């Protein structure tokens, strides 16, 4: 197992992980008899039968709690297999999965987290390849080339506004419109969206992109808050008139519940997927793969009901409504330290004039 890069060491700052030796457990090849590699005609029936014998599985996830409960409850109802859930923010999920494995604890079967964190687990050799027939039904961007994770959802970064504080006629039509003095003190971003920033700046051209963001902060300022759900709630409450970085499903859920919020998407629109993966040392391998298959198949219909943007090919028409620029994970992870520093220096104005985040993620 390789050492953690600096950016991830910051995320795992309470743990002295970087100097740990490579454990033999992590270099083992995947067992060819693993149910994750089963491509036989009776794969599904065997998974169900063996999963019921195993009786349960352990899931670490960062999905919103109310949505995760719906997803897990439907799986348990359908298959009679208990899902023991540990839910936290994406960084905490990554930290726990990595540190437990490095300590020789193999309690978790499945991890569900955003794709950058899932790709890190792949690079740590903690995941196993899954040959699921349901991967073929997803858009290409949702399936990692190594097939150790696949994303049931697409995170589309949109801009959301409080309809009592911002009128539709004054909405910006381009990112450049945000430099208008009318937005002074009215704009917020989420504190950990380096990937969004990296991708958008590259699309604008690095020099022009950085110039734009630095000018935006200097002229109109940015409020910084930690956590997408928190930022969405602050827009609903009217404390934040306009949020630049929200996953589209959050304001859509709030809007449908009657809250004074709506959203739009400036171009280019940055996106990435989440990911679900089966741990290489999963103690309940059949139940783990069965849950993986469920999330990529019938679970997607449930997620769509909850206003999530799903990665199924049948949703491609809706996805094409956006000028989506998917985050390039290899490029992001290769230069993550530098872009994290640039992002933080930029949104905090370098001079410390922007208040620090107020909640954990």
Short mmCIF file of C-alpha atoms in Angstrom, two decimals:
data_model
loop_
_atom_site.label_atom_id
_atom_site.label_comp_id
_atom_site.label_asym_id
_atom_site.label_seq_id
_atom_site.Cartn_x
_atom_site.Cartn_y
_atom_site.Cartn_z
CA UNK A 1 0.00 0.00 0.00
CA UNK A 2 1.43 3.33 -1.03
CA UNK A 3 1.89 6.29 1.25
CA UNK A 4 -0.90 8.81 1.37
CA UNK A 5 -0.23 11.99 -0.61
CA UNK A 6 -0.05 15.22 1.32
CA UNK A 7 -3.58 16.33 0.56
CA UNK A 8 -5.03 13.16 1.99
CA UNK A 9 -2.72 13.38 4.97
CA UNK A 10 -4.36 16.69 5.72
CA UNK A 11 -7.76 15.03 5.52
CA UNK A 12 -6.47 12.29 7.81
CA UNK A 13 -4.50 14.65 9.98
CA UNK A 14 -5.21 12.91 13.26
CA UNK A 15 -3.63 9.69 12.06
CA UNK A 16 0.05 8.94 11.50
CA UNK A 17 -0.44 6.85 8.38
CA UNK A 18 2.20 7.96 5.95
CA UNK A 19 5.04 5.91 7.37
CA UNK A 20 3.22 2.60 7.70
CA UNK A 21 4.73 -0.35 5.87
CA UNK A 22 2.96 -2.15 3.07
CA UNK A 23 0.97 -5.05 4.49
CA UNK A 24 1.06 -8.34 2.64
CA UNK A 25 -2.72 -8.62 2.89
CA UNK A 26 -3.21 -5.73 0.49
CA UNK A 27 -0.96 -7.05 -2.27
CA UNK A 28 -2.80 -10.33 -2.67
CA UNK A 29 -4.44 -10.90 -6.02
CA UNK A 30 -8.20 -11.11 -6.09
CA UNK A 31 -9.54 -14.62 -5.51
CA UNK A 32 -10.77 -15.92 -8.89
CA UNK A 33 -13.60 -17.65 -7.02
CA UNK A 34 -14.86 -14.34 -5.65
CA UNK A 35 -18.59 -13.81 -6.26
CA UNK A 36 -17.64 -10.38 -7.59
CA UNK A 37 -16.16 -12.09 -10.67
CA UNK A 38 -19.09 -14.44 -11.26
CA UNK A 39 -20.53 -13.89 -14.74
CA UNK A 40 -22.60 -17.07 -14.94
CA UNK A 41 -26.25 -17.20 -15.98
CA UNK A 42 -27.38 -18.05 -12.45
CA UNK A 43 -25.24 -15.35 -10.82
CA UNK A 44 -28.19 -13.48 -9.33
CA UNK A 45 -29.82 -16.56 -7.80
CA UNK A 46 -26.54 -17.68 -6.25
CA UNK A 47 -25.88 -14.23 -4.84
CA UNK A 48 -29.31 -14.11 -3.21
CA UNK A 49 -29.04 -17.61 -1.71
CA UNK A 50 -25.55 -17.10 -0.33
CA UNK A 51 -26.26 -13.56 0.86
CA UNK A 52 -29.18 -14.84 2.91
CA UNK A 53 -26.89 -17.43 4.45
CA UNK A 54 -24.39 -14.71 5.34
CA UNK A 55 -27.28 -12.75 6.82
CA UNK A 56 -25.84 -9.25 6.83
CA UNK A 57 -23.32 -6.82 5.42
CA UNK A 58 -21.51 -3.72 6.65
CA UNK A 59 -21.75 -0.45 4.71
CA UNK A 60 -19.76 2.75 5.13
CA UNK A 61 -21.43 5.61 3.26
CA UNK A 62 -21.69 9.39 3.01
CA UNK A 63 -25.09 9.64 1.32
CA UNK A 64 -27.64 11.92 2.95
CA UNK A 65 -29.12 10.03 5.88
CA UNK A 66 -32.79 10.15 4.88
CA UNK A 67 -32.00 8.91 1.37
CA UNK A 68 -29.64 6.22 2.63
CA UNK A 69 -32.34 4.92 4.98
CA UNK A 70 -34.76 4.59 2.08
CA UNK A 71 -32.22 2.72 -0.05
CA UNK A 72 -31.12 0.34 2.69
CA UNK A 73 -34.66 -0.34 3.90
CA UNK A 74 -35.77 -1.38 0.42
CA UNK A 75 -32.81 -3.75 0.06
CA UNK A 76 -33.51 -5.33 3.45
CA UNK A 77 -37.21 -5.69 2.65
CA UNK A 78 -36.51 -7.31 -0.68
CA UNK A 79 -33.76 -9.74 0.30
CA UNK A 80 -34.01 -10.23 4.05
CA UNK A 81 -30.35 -9.30 4.48
CA UNK A 82 -29.48 -6.84 7.25
CA UNK A 83 -27.35 -3.81 6.36
CA UNK A 84 -25.28 -2.41 9.22
CA UNK A 85 -24.66 1.21 8.26
CA UNK A 86 -22.00 3.61 9.43
CA UNK A 87 -22.60 7.02 7.91
CA UNK A 88 -20.42 10.12 8.00
CA UNK A 89 -18.86 12.76 5.75
CA UNK A 90 -16.85 11.63 2.76
CA UNK A 91 -13.47 12.31 4.37
CA UNK A 92 -14.42 10.40 7.51
CA UNK A 93 -15.64 7.44 5.46
CA UNK A 94 -12.35 7.34 3.60
CA UNK A 95 -10.33 7.70 6.79
CA UNK A 96 -12.12 4.87 8.56
CA UNK A 97 -11.91 2.46 5.63
CA UNK A 98 -8.19 3.08 5.18
CA UNK A 99 -7.13 3.09 8.81
CA UNK A 100 -9.07 -0.05 9.72
CA UNK A 101 -7.54 -1.92 6.80
CA UNK A 102 -4.07 -0.75 7.72
CA UNK A 103 -4.66 -1.95 11.26
CA UNK A 104 -5.65 -5.39 9.98
CA UNK A 105 -9.38 -4.95 10.64
CA UNK A 106 -11.64 -6.09 7.84
CA UNK A 107 -15.13 -5.31 9.09
CA UNK A 108 -16.57 -3.33 6.19
CA UNK A 109 -17.99 -4.97 3.08
CA UNK A 110 -19.08 -2.03 0.92
CA UNK A 111 -18.06 1.62 0.69
CA UNK A 112 -20.25 4.24 -1.01
CA UNK A 113 -18.55 7.61 -1.40
CA UNK A 114 -17.76 10.20 -4.09
CA UNK A 115 -15.57 8.97 -6.93
CA UNK A 116 -12.32 10.78 -5.93
CA UNK A 117 -12.40 9.04 -2.55
CA UNK A 118 -13.30 5.72 -4.21
CA UNK A 119 -10.43 6.09 -6.64
CA UNK A 120 -8.12 6.60 -3.68
CA UNK A 121 -9.34 3.30 -2.18
CA UNK A 122 -8.54 1.64 -5.51
CA UNK A 123 -5.03 3.07 -5.42
CA UNK A 124 -4.65 1.75 -1.90
CA UNK A 125 -5.55 -1.72 -3.28
CA UNK A 126 -8.46 -2.08 -0.90
CA UNK A 127 -11.22 -2.70 -3.45
CA UNK A 128 -11.90 -5.64 -5.72
CA UNK A 129 -13.02 -5.78 -9.32
CA UNK A 130 -16.73 -6.45 -9.76
CA UNK A 131 -18.05 -7.85 -13.04
CA UNK A 132 -21.65 -6.83 -12.75
CA UNK A 133 -24.03 -6.99 -15.71
CA UNK A 134 -25.53 -3.71 -14.48
CA UNK A 135 -22.36 -1.78 -15.25
CA UNK A 136 -23.25 -1.95 -18.94
CA UNK A 137 -26.41 0.04 -18.23
CA UNK A 138 -24.51 3.06 -16.88
CA UNK A 139 -23.01 6.01 -18.73
CA UNK A 140 -19.29 5.48 -19.47
CA UNK A 141 -18.18 8.11 -16.94
CA UNK A 142 -19.84 6.13 -14.14
CA UNK A 143 -17.72 2.98 -14.41
CA UNK A 144 -14.05 3.05 -13.48
CA UNK A 145 -11.83 1.36 -16.10
CA UNK A 146 -10.61 -1.14 -13.50
CA UNK A 147 -14.23 -1.84 -12.46
CA UNK A 148 -13.45 -1.59 -8.75
CA UNK A 149 -16.12 1.05 -8.29
CA UNK A 150 -19.11 2.30 -10.25
CA UNK A 151 -21.25 5.36 -9.66
CA UNK A 152 -25.04 5.13 -9.43
CA UNK A 153 -25.41 8.92 -9.18
CA UNK A 154 -24.08 11.95 -11.02
CA UNK A 155 -23.25 14.96 -8.90
CA UNK A 156 -24.09 17.98 -11.06
CA UNK A 157 -22.79 21.21 -9.57
CA UNK A 158 -25.47 23.89 -9.93
CA UNK A 159 -26.14 27.35 -8.58
CA UNK A 160 -29.04 27.71 -6.14
CA UNK A 161 -30.78 30.84 -4.91
CA UNK A 162 -33.38 31.92 -2.38
CA UNK A 163 -36.42 32.99 -4.38
CA UNK A 164 -37.39 35.60 -1.78
CA UNK A 165 -34.02 37.32 -1.96
CA UNK A 166 -33.09 36.87 -5.62
CA UNK A 167 -35.46 37.41 -8.53
CA UNK A 168 -35.15 35.21 -11.59
CA UNK A 169 -34.60 38.27 -13.79
CA UNK A 170 -31.38 39.20 -11.99
CA UNK A 171 -29.75 35.76 -12.18
CA UNK A 172 -26.31 35.66 -13.80
CA UNK A 173 -26.17 34.15 -17.27
CA UNK A 174 -22.42 33.53 -17.16
CA UNK A 175 -19.81 33.18 -14.45
CA UNK A 176 -18.51 36.58 -15.52
CA UNK A 177 -21.83 38.15 -14.54
CA UNK A 178 -21.01 37.33 -10.92
CA UNK A 179 -18.55 40.24 -10.99
CA UNK A 180 -21.50 42.66 -11.06
CA UNK A 181 -21.57 44.75 -7.84
CA UNK A 182 -25.13 43.54 -7.15
CA UNK A 183 -23.61 40.26 -5.89
CA UNK A 184 -21.34 41.84 -3.31
CA UNK A 185 -21.69 39.91 -0.05
CA UNK A 186 -24.40 37.62 -1.47
CA UNK A 187 -22.46 34.62 -2.81
CA UNK A 188 -21.30 31.46 -1.04
CA UNK A 189 -19.29 28.35 -1.88
CA UNK A 190 -18.75 25.04 -0.14
CA UNK A 191 -15.34 24.74 1.50
CA UNK A 192 -14.14 21.42 0.05
CA UNK A 193 -14.96 21.68 -3.63
CA UNK A 194 -11.39 21.66 -4.96
CA UNK A 195 -12.41 19.29 -7.74
CA UNK A 196 -15.09 21.69 -8.99
CA UNK A 197 -12.66 24.60 -8.84
CA UNK A 198 -9.89 22.65 -10.59
CA UNK A 199 -12.16 21.58 -13.44
CA UNK A 200 -13.79 24.98 -13.92
CA UNK A 201 -10.48 26.84 -13.92
CA UNK A 202 -9.07 24.42 -16.49
CA UNK A 203 -12.14 24.89 -18.68
CA UNK A 204 -11.75 28.67 -18.49
CA UNK A 205 -8.03 28.42 -19.15
CA UNK A 206 -5.87 28.36 -16.03
CA UNK A 207 -4.70 31.97 -16.24
CA UNK A 208 -8.14 33.38 -17.04
CA UNK A 209 -9.88 31.09 -14.57
CA UNK A 210 -7.67 32.05 -11.65
CA UNK A 211 -7.95 35.72 -12.60
CA UNK A 212 -11.75 35.45 -12.56
CA UNK A 213 -11.98 33.82 -9.14
CA UNK A 214 -9.45 36.16 -7.55
CA UNK A 215 -11.30 39.15 -8.97
CA UNK A 216 -14.61 37.75 -7.74
CA UNK A 217 -13.30 37.41 -4.19
CA UNK A 218 -11.64 40.84 -4.26
CA UNK A 219 -14.72 42.64 -5.60
CA UNK A 220 -17.69 40.81 -4.16
CA UNK A 221 -16.31 38.40 -1.56
CA UNK A 222 -17.29 34.80 -0.92
CA UNK A 223 -18.95 33.30 2.12
CA UNK A 224 -17.52 29.83 2.79
CA UNK A 225 -19.51 27.08 4.48
CA UNK A 226 -18.56 23.48 5.12
CA UNK A 227 -21.05 20.91 3.84
CA UNK A 228 -23.46 20.83 0.92
CA UNK A 229 -26.51 20.08 3.06
CA UNK A 230 -25.68 23.01 5.35
CA UNK A 231 -25.16 25.36 2.42
CA UNK A 232 -28.47 24.27 0.89
CA UNK A 233 -30.26 24.88 4.19
CA UNK A 234 -28.73 28.34 4.49
CA UNK A 235 -30.04 29.23 1.04
CA UNK A 236 -33.50 27.98 2.06
CA UNK A 237 -33.32 30.11 5.21
CA UNK A 238 -32.32 33.18 3.21
CA UNK A 239 -29.00 33.62 5.00
CA UNK A 240 -27.21 32.87 1.72
CA UNK A 241 -28.89 34.47 -1.32
CA UNK A 242 -26.85 32.55 -3.93
CA UNK A 243 -24.76 29.37 -3.62
CA UNK A 244 -22.29 28.57 -6.39
CA UNK A 245 -21.63 24.93 -5.53
CA UNK A 246 -24.53 22.65 -4.72
CA UNK A 247 -25.34 19.17 -5.94
CA UNK A 248 -28.51 19.60 -8.01
CA UNK A 249 -30.58 17.08 -6.06
CA UNK A 250 -30.38 19.10 -2.83
CA UNK A 251 -32.14 22.28 -3.98
CA UNK A 252 -34.48 20.18 -6.12
CA UNK A 253 -35.58 18.17 -3.07
CA UNK A 254 -36.08 21.37 -1.08
CA UNK A 255 -37.95 23.06 -3.92
CA UNK A 256 -40.35 20.13 -4.25
CA UNK A 257 -41.06 20.32 -0.53
CA UNK A 258 -42.18 23.94 -0.93
CA UNK A 259 -39.04 25.74 0.24
CA UNK A 260 -38.17 29.14 -1.29
CA UNK A 261 -35.28 27.84 -3.37
CA UNK A 262 -34.60 27.22 -7.04
CA UNK A 263 -31.53 26.43 -9.09
CA UNK A 264 -29.91 26.93 -12.48
CA UNK A 265 -26.69 25.81 -14.13
CA UNK A 266 -24.03 28.14 -15.46
CA UNK A 267 -21.92 26.83 -18.32
CA UNK A 268 -19.66 24.94 -18.25
CA UNK A 269 -21.35 22.74 -15.68
CA UNK A 270 -18.98 20.57 -13.65
CA UNK A 271 -20.00 17.04 -12.72
CA UNK A 272 -18.64 13.83 -11.27
CA UNK A 273 -20.11 10.59 -10.05
CA UNK A 274 -20.23 8.91 -6.71
CA UNK A 275 -19.00 5.34 -6.42
CA UNK A 276 -19.87 2.08 -4.76
CA UNK A 277 -17.24 -0.59 -4.28
CA UNK A 278 -16.75 -3.97 -2.61
CA UNK A 279 -13.79 -4.25 -0.29
CA UNK A 280 -11.18 -6.85 -1.21
CA UNK A 281 -11.42 -8.48 2.23
CA UNK A 282 -15.20 -8.17 2.57
CA UNK A 283 -16.37 -10.57 5.34
CA UNK A 284 -19.77 -11.01 3.64
CA UNK A 285 -18.80 -11.16 -0.03
CA UNK A 286 -22.08 -12.42 -1.48
CA UNK A 287 -24.20 -9.94 0.45
CA UNK A 288 -21.77 -7.19 -0.55
CA UNK A 289 -22.03 -7.94 -4.28
CA UNK A 290 -25.80 -8.34 -4.03
CA UNK A 291 -26.08 -4.88 -2.47
CA UNK A 292 -23.74 -3.48 -5.13
CA UNK A 293 -25.95 -4.93 -7.88
CA UNK A 294 -29.10 -3.63 -6.21
CA UNK A 295 -27.79 -0.08 -5.98
CA UNK A 296 -26.81 -0.09 -9.66
CA UNK A 297 -30.13 -1.55 -10.80
CA UNK A 298 -33.43 -1.19 -8.94
CA UNK A 299 -31.83 1.14 -6.42
CA UNK A 300 -31.39 3.70 -9.18
CA UNK A 301 -35.15 3.96 -9.66
CA UNK A 302 -35.50 4.72 -5.96
CA UNK A 303 -32.73 7.31 -6.13
CA UNK A 304 -34.46 8.96 -9.08
CA UNK A 305 -37.65 9.21 -7.03
CA UNK A 306 -35.60 11.09 -4.44
CA UNK A 307 -34.52 13.58 -7.14
CA UNK A 308 -30.99 12.28 -7.47
CA UNK A 309 -29.43 12.46 -10.93
CA UNK A 310 -28.85 8.82 -11.81
CA UNK A 311 -26.14 7.47 -14.09
CA UNK A 312 -28.34 4.98 -15.96
CA UNK A 313 -28.23 5.31 -19.73
CA UNK A 314 -31.97 5.97 -19.75
CA UNK A 315 -31.17 9.28 -18.07
CA UNK A 316 -28.74 10.39 -20.79
CA UNK A 317 -31.33 12.67 -22.38
CA UNK A 318 -31.62 14.64 -19.14
CA UNK A 319 -27.86 14.73 -18.69
CA UNK A 320 -27.42 16.12 -22.21
CA UNK A 321 -29.44 19.17 -21.17
CA UNK A 322 -26.30 20.32 -19.37
CA UNK A 323 -22.94 21.18 -20.88
CA UNK A 324 -21.34 18.71 -18.49
CA UNK A 325 -17.61 18.69 -17.90
CA UNK A 326 -16.77 15.60 -15.89
CA UNK A 327 -13.92 15.86 -13.43
CA UNK A 328 -10.83 14.02 -14.69
CA UNK A 329 -9.85 11.99 -11.65
CA UNK A 330 -6.30 11.17 -12.76
CA UNK A 331 -5.54 14.84 -13.38
CA UNK A 332 -7.16 15.91 -10.11
CA UNK A 333 -5.38 13.37 -7.94
CA UNK A 334 -2.03 13.90 -9.67
CA UNK A 335 -1.94 17.57 -8.68
CA UNK A 336 -4.32 17.61 -5.73
CA UNK A 337 -1.99 19.27 -3.24
CA UNK A 338 -1.27 22.26 -5.44
CA UNK A 339 -4.89 22.79 -6.43
CA UNK A 340 -6.10 22.42 -2.86
CA UNK A 341 -3.71 25.19 -1.81
CA UNK A 342 -4.73 27.39 -4.75
CA UNK A 343 -8.42 26.82 -4.06
CA UNK A 344 -8.12 27.63 -0.36
CA UNK A 345 -5.90 30.66 -0.98
CA UNK A 346 -8.39 31.93 -3.53
CA UNK A 347 -11.68 31.50 -1.68
CA UNK A 348 -10.21 32.89 1.55
CA UNK A 349 -8.76 35.89 -0.29
CA UNK A 350 -5.19 35.11 0.87
CA UNK A 351 -5.48 37.86 3.46
CA UNK A 352 -7.80 35.93 5.77
CA UNK A 353 -10.68 38.25 5.02
CA UNK A 354 -13.14 35.42 4.48
CA UNK A 355 -14.49 33.70 7.57
CA UNK A 356 -13.58 30.06 8.12
CA UNK A 357 -16.13 27.25 7.64
CA UNK A 358 -18.54 26.85 10.51
CA UNK A 359 -19.50 23.16 10.38
CA UNK A 360 -17.85 19.81 9.81
CA UNK A 361 -18.27 17.85 6.63
#
